[in-house]
Amino acid sequence: MRTPRPPSVIAGSVVLLATVLAGSASADYSQGGVIDNTHPTLVAPAGDESGTCTAGNVEAHYVTKSFTARAAGLHHLRLTHNSAFPTRVIVYDGSFDPAAPLTHCLHAATLPGSPDTSHGTVDLTAVRGHVYNVVVAVIAMTDYTLEIDEPDGAAAGAARGAGTRFVQLPASLSCRRLALNATWTMRAREVRSAVFFVDGDRVDLVRRPEPRDRSGVPVGLGDLTVKATLKLTNGNVVSVRRNYLSC
């Protein structure tokens, strides 16, 4: 399995989206519970319309969620809460010190309160391999759920090779599972066996696939090439390959 390459830049960028969202599918990272007066406090940074961190003047109870970006690109940070008061989501570039809440503050967003359940989201353009700390701060007790969705690793081009008649390599791979699903075509019964390689390393062997079967292929971090070598029932050998951009 490949290891992450060090990031070439330090910070990401963050954009606040509008407030009310529908419920979501399962997230790549998730944390939830209750924030109340047993939690620690900080003077939560405020944010202007662009999300720039500015000094706050309200002491709030908070929780933190730290995560390492496994993929470069757009991450969606979704907050669900039921506080009647505004809730702040603060994103830190690396370490977070509640005694110095503006240090490393990348973005501060105030999400409106509601007597009913409210949803809000912040978009983070993350750097692969970089650590971010997300702080959720409230002035009154609330239930909350923080979910973080990361991007998939996209294919850098079309799949190539005669093997495309028998197996399809997808347009993206899952950075959460570090895997892709290869789908067998209606000609799968012409394949005796298939060996999958990632950057030249053998990672999986499939025998006698069936049409519409899916084969999970483990992948690593970083830009990579997936190749399948197929032995056909007529004795011929064909292959298919596809390049993917980084998780």
Short mmCIF file of C-alpha atoms in Angstrom, two decimals:
data_model
loop_
_atom_site.label_atom_id
_atom_site.label_comp_id
_atom_site.label_asym_id
_atom_site.label_seq_id
_atom_site.Cartn_x
_atom_site.Cartn_y
_atom_site.Cartn_z
CA MET A 1 0.00 0.00 0.00
CA ARG A 2 1.37 3.40 -0.89
CA THR A 3 1.88 6.12 1.71
CA PRO A 4 0.82 9.77 1.38
CA ARG A 5 3.26 12.15 -0.22
CA PRO A 6 3.97 15.28 1.83
CA PRO A 7 1.83 18.29 0.90
CA SER A 8 3.45 21.02 -1.12
CA VAL A 9 1.37 23.78 0.46
CA ILE A 10 0.21 24.39 3.99
CA ALA A 11 -3.33 25.67 4.02
CA GLY A 12 -6.59 24.91 2.30
CA SER A 13 -9.35 27.33 1.48
CA VAL A 14 -12.84 27.34 2.89
CA VAL A 15 -16.15 28.68 1.63
CA LEU A 16 -19.41 28.98 3.56
CA LEU A 17 -22.43 27.70 1.68
CA ALA A 18 -26.02 28.63 2.33
CA THR A 19 -27.70 27.23 5.33
CA VAL A 20 -30.54 24.79 4.91
CA LEU A 21 -29.72 21.44 3.37
CA ALA A 22 -31.41 18.12 2.97
CA GLY A 23 -30.22 15.08 4.87
CA SER A 24 -27.19 13.29 3.49
CA ALA A 25 -25.82 9.87 2.78
CA SER A 26 -23.21 8.31 5.04
CA ALA A 27 -20.13 10.46 5.54
CA ASP A 28 -16.45 9.65 5.37
CA TYR A 29 -15.96 11.06 8.87
CA SER A 30 -18.71 11.55 11.45
CA GLN A 31 -18.99 12.72 15.04
CA GLY A 32 -22.01 13.55 17.14
CA GLY A 33 -23.48 13.87 20.60
CA VAL A 34 -24.45 16.67 22.97
CA ILE A 35 -22.57 19.91 23.66
CA ASP A 36 -23.41 21.28 27.12
CA ASN A 37 -21.84 23.17 30.02
CA THR A 38 -19.61 20.21 30.91
CA HIS A 39 -17.55 20.89 27.76
CA PRO A 40 -14.58 23.28 27.73
CA THR A 41 -14.98 26.87 26.59
CA LEU A 42 -13.26 29.31 24.28
CA VAL A 43 -13.95 32.79 22.99
CA ALA A 44 -15.09 31.59 19.60
CA PRO A 45 -13.76 33.51 16.59
CA ALA A 46 -16.35 35.29 14.52
CA GLY A 47 -16.34 35.36 10.75
CA ASP A 48 -17.19 38.04 8.25
CA GLU A 49 -19.14 37.37 5.05
CA SER A 50 -16.06 35.82 3.44
CA GLY A 51 -15.39 33.62 6.46
CA THR A 52 -12.25 35.46 7.52
CA CYS A 53 -11.49 34.77 11.18
CA THR A 54 -11.97 37.77 13.45
CA ALA A 55 -11.82 38.12 17.23
CA GLY A 56 -14.99 36.99 18.96
CA ASN A 57 -16.58 38.33 22.12
CA VAL A 58 -18.75 35.40 23.21
CA GLU A 59 -17.57 32.51 25.36
CA ALA A 60 -18.91 29.23 24.02
CA HIS A 61 -18.70 25.54 24.83
CA TYR A 62 -17.08 23.49 22.10
CA VAL A 63 -16.07 20.11 20.72
CA THR A 64 -13.35 19.35 18.19
CA LYS A 65 -12.94 16.94 15.31
CA SER A 66 -9.48 16.34 13.84
CA PHE A 67 -9.03 14.65 10.48
CA THR A 68 -6.28 14.08 7.94
CA ALA A 69 -7.26 14.78 4.34
CA ARG A 70 -6.74 11.56 2.41
CA ALA A 71 -7.62 13.32 -0.83
CA ALA A 72 -6.86 16.72 -2.25
CA GLY A 73 -9.86 18.82 -3.21
CA LEU A 74 -13.29 19.80 -2.03
CA HIS A 75 -14.48 18.42 1.33
CA HIS A 76 -18.03 19.10 2.56
CA LEU A 77 -18.35 19.72 6.31
CA ARG A 78 -22.01 19.34 7.33
CA LEU A 79 -23.39 20.31 10.72
CA THR A 80 -26.80 19.34 12.05
CA HIS A 81 -27.90 20.91 15.36
CA ASN A 82 -31.04 21.89 17.24
CA SER A 83 -29.89 24.98 19.13
CA ALA A 84 -32.15 28.02 19.03
CA PHE A 85 -28.97 30.12 19.03
CA PRO A 86 -26.39 30.50 16.26
CA THR A 87 -23.66 27.88 16.15
CA ARG A 88 -20.12 28.50 14.97
CA VAL A 89 -18.01 26.14 12.88
CA ILE A 90 -14.32 27.04 12.95
CA VAL A 91 -11.71 25.32 10.78
CA TYR A 92 -8.08 25.29 11.91
CA ASP A 93 -5.09 24.70 9.70
CA GLY A 94 -3.23 22.14 11.79
CA SER A 95 -3.09 22.56 15.56
CA PHE A 96 -5.76 24.27 17.66
CA ASP A 97 -5.18 26.11 20.97
CA PRO A 98 -8.34 27.32 22.76
CA ALA A 99 -6.24 29.89 24.63
CA ALA A 100 -5.26 31.44 21.28
CA PRO A 101 -8.37 30.85 19.14
CA LEU A 102 -7.23 33.00 16.19
CA THR A 103 -3.93 31.15 15.77
CA HIS A 104 -4.08 28.87 12.70
CA CYS A 105 -7.74 29.84 12.22
CA LEU A 106 -8.52 29.19 8.58
CA HIS A 107 -12.22 29.97 8.50
CA ALA A 108 -15.05 30.86 10.88
CA ALA A 109 -18.70 30.47 9.92
CA THR A 110 -21.81 31.29 11.93
CA LEU A 111 -24.74 28.99 11.20
CA PRO A 112 -28.19 30.27 12.20
CA GLY A 113 -30.10 28.78 15.10
CA SER A 114 -33.54 27.26 14.89
CA PRO A 115 -36.02 25.72 17.35
CA ASP A 116 -36.13 22.84 14.88
CA THR A 117 -33.23 20.87 13.47
CA SER A 118 -30.95 23.03 11.33
CA HIS A 119 -28.44 22.01 8.70
CA GLY A 120 -25.46 23.98 7.48
CA THR A 121 -22.36 23.26 5.49
CA VAL A 122 -18.85 24.59 5.01
CA ASP A 123 -16.73 23.65 2.01
CA LEU A 124 -13.02 23.03 2.56
CA THR A 125 -10.54 22.75 -0.31
CA ALA A 126 -8.07 20.49 1.47
CA VAL A 127 -4.45 19.54 0.89
CA ARG A 128 -3.79 15.81 0.73
CA GLY A 129 -2.07 14.50 3.86
CA HIS A 130 -2.72 17.69 5.84
CA VAL A 131 -4.35 17.74 9.29
CA TYR A 132 -7.36 19.95 9.98
CA ASN A 133 -9.17 20.62 13.24
CA VAL A 134 -12.86 21.49 13.10
CA VAL A 135 -14.40 23.19 16.15
CA VAL A 136 -18.14 23.35 16.78
CA ALA A 137 -18.95 26.05 19.37
CA VAL A 138 -22.34 26.85 20.95
CA ILE A 139 -23.61 29.16 23.69
CA ALA A 140 -26.51 26.89 24.66
CA MET A 141 -26.84 23.12 24.95
CA THR A 142 -27.50 21.31 21.69
CA ASP A 143 -27.43 17.94 20.04
CA TYR A 144 -25.14 17.95 17.05
CA THR A 145 -23.80 15.82 14.24
CA LEU A 146 -20.71 16.83 12.26
CA GLU A 147 -20.12 14.93 9.00
CA ILE A 148 -17.24 15.30 6.57
CA ASP A 149 -17.39 14.07 2.98
CA GLU A 150 -14.16 13.75 1.04
CA PRO A 151 -13.80 13.69 -2.77
CA ASP A 152 -13.21 10.57 -4.80
CA GLY A 153 -10.07 10.00 -6.82
CA ALA A 154 -10.99 10.76 -10.43
CA ALA A 155 -9.76 8.93 -13.50
CA ALA A 156 -7.23 10.94 -15.51
CA GLY A 157 -8.52 9.58 -18.80
CA ALA A 158 -10.39 6.74 -20.45
CA ALA A 159 -9.55 3.09 -19.87
CA ARG A 160 -7.31 1.66 -22.59
CA GLY A 161 -6.74 -1.82 -23.96
CA ALA A 162 -8.62 -4.76 -25.47
CA GLY A 163 -9.62 -5.83 -21.96
CA THR A 164 -12.28 -3.10 -21.90
CA ARG A 165 -14.54 -5.55 -23.76
CA PHE A 166 -14.58 -7.76 -20.66
CA VAL A 167 -14.14 -5.53 -17.60
CA GLN A 168 -14.82 -1.85 -16.98
CA LEU A 169 -12.61 0.22 -14.71
CA PRO A 170 -14.72 3.02 -13.15
CA ALA A 171 -14.41 6.78 -13.62
CA SER A 172 -13.50 7.25 -9.94
CA LEU A 173 -12.24 5.35 -6.91
CA SER A 174 -13.25 5.63 -3.26
CA CYS A 175 -10.79 7.54 -1.09
CA ARG A 176 -12.70 6.41 1.99
CA ARG A 177 -12.32 2.70 1.21
CA LEU A 178 -9.12 3.08 -0.83
CA ALA A 179 -10.66 0.80 -3.43
CA LEU A 180 -12.35 0.76 -6.80
CA ASN A 181 -15.05 -1.51 -8.19
CA ALA A 182 -14.26 -3.13 -11.53
CA THR A 183 -17.47 -4.23 -13.28
CA TRP A 184 -17.55 -7.28 -15.56
CA THR A 185 -19.34 -6.99 -18.89
CA MET A 186 -21.66 -9.49 -20.59
CA ARG A 187 -18.55 -11.14 -22.09
CA ALA A 188 -17.14 -12.02 -18.66
CA ARG A 189 -17.61 -15.78 -19.20
CA GLU A 190 -14.90 -15.59 -21.86
CA VAL A 191 -12.39 -14.81 -19.08
CA ARG A 192 -10.65 -17.66 -17.29
CA SER A 193 -8.82 -15.45 -14.78
CA ALA A 194 -7.75 -11.84 -14.22
CA VAL A 195 -4.89 -10.36 -12.23
CA PHE A 196 -5.16 -6.74 -11.07
CA PHE A 197 -2.09 -4.57 -10.56
CA VAL A 198 -1.68 -1.14 -8.96
CA ASP A 199 1.46 0.62 -10.15
CA GLY A 200 2.90 -2.75 -11.10
CA ASP A 201 2.15 -4.45 -7.78
CA ARG A 202 -0.21 -7.43 -7.90
CA VAL A 203 -3.19 -6.76 -5.61
CA ASP A 204 -5.99 -9.16 -6.61
CA LEU A 205 -6.79 -12.34 -8.55
CA VAL A 206 -10.24 -13.10 -9.95
CA ARG A 207 -11.21 -16.49 -11.43
CA ARG A 208 -14.20 -17.21 -13.67
CA PRO A 209 -16.02 -13.88 -13.30
CA GLU A 210 -19.69 -13.61 -14.17
CA PRO A 211 -21.45 -10.85 -16.11
CA ARG A 212 -22.29 -7.83 -13.94
CA ASP A 213 -20.03 -9.07 -11.12
CA ARG A 214 -18.00 -6.42 -9.34
CA SER A 215 -14.45 -6.97 -8.20
CA GLY A 216 -13.16 -4.75 -5.40
CA VAL A 217 -9.59 -3.71 -6.13
CA PRO A 218 -7.56 -2.23 -3.24
CA VAL A 219 -5.58 0.89 -4.12
CA GLY A 220 -3.21 3.25 -2.32
CA LEU A 221 -2.79 6.97 -1.86
CA GLY A 222 -1.47 9.25 -4.56
CA ASP A 223 -1.70 9.22 -8.35
CA LEU A 224 -1.74 5.64 -9.60
CA THR A 225 -2.32 3.27 -12.52
CA VAL A 226 -4.62 0.26 -12.31
CA LYS A 227 -4.06 -2.56 -14.79
CA ALA A 228 -5.86 -5.88 -15.29
CA THR A 229 -4.33 -8.75 -17.24
CA LEU A 230 -6.99 -11.20 -18.45
CA LYS A 231 -6.47 -14.79 -19.56
CA LEU A 232 -9.29 -15.74 -21.89
CA THR A 233 -10.83 -19.17 -22.39
CA ASN A 234 -9.52 -19.23 -25.98
CA GLY A 235 -5.94 -18.90 -24.72
CA ASN A 236 -5.45 -15.24 -25.60
CA VAL A 237 -4.23 -12.66 -23.08
CA VAL A 238 -5.56 -9.08 -23.09
CA SER A 239 -5.23 -6.19 -20.70
CA VAL A 240 -6.88 -2.94 -19.64
CA ARG A 241 -5.42 -0.02 -17.76
CA ARG A 242 -6.57 3.32 -16.38
CA ASN A 243 -4.79 6.20 -14.64
CA TYR A 244 -6.26 7.88 -11.55
CA LEU A 245 -5.56 11.18 -9.86
CA SER A 246 -4.68 11.20 -6.21
CA CYS A 247 -6.54 10.28 -3.10
#
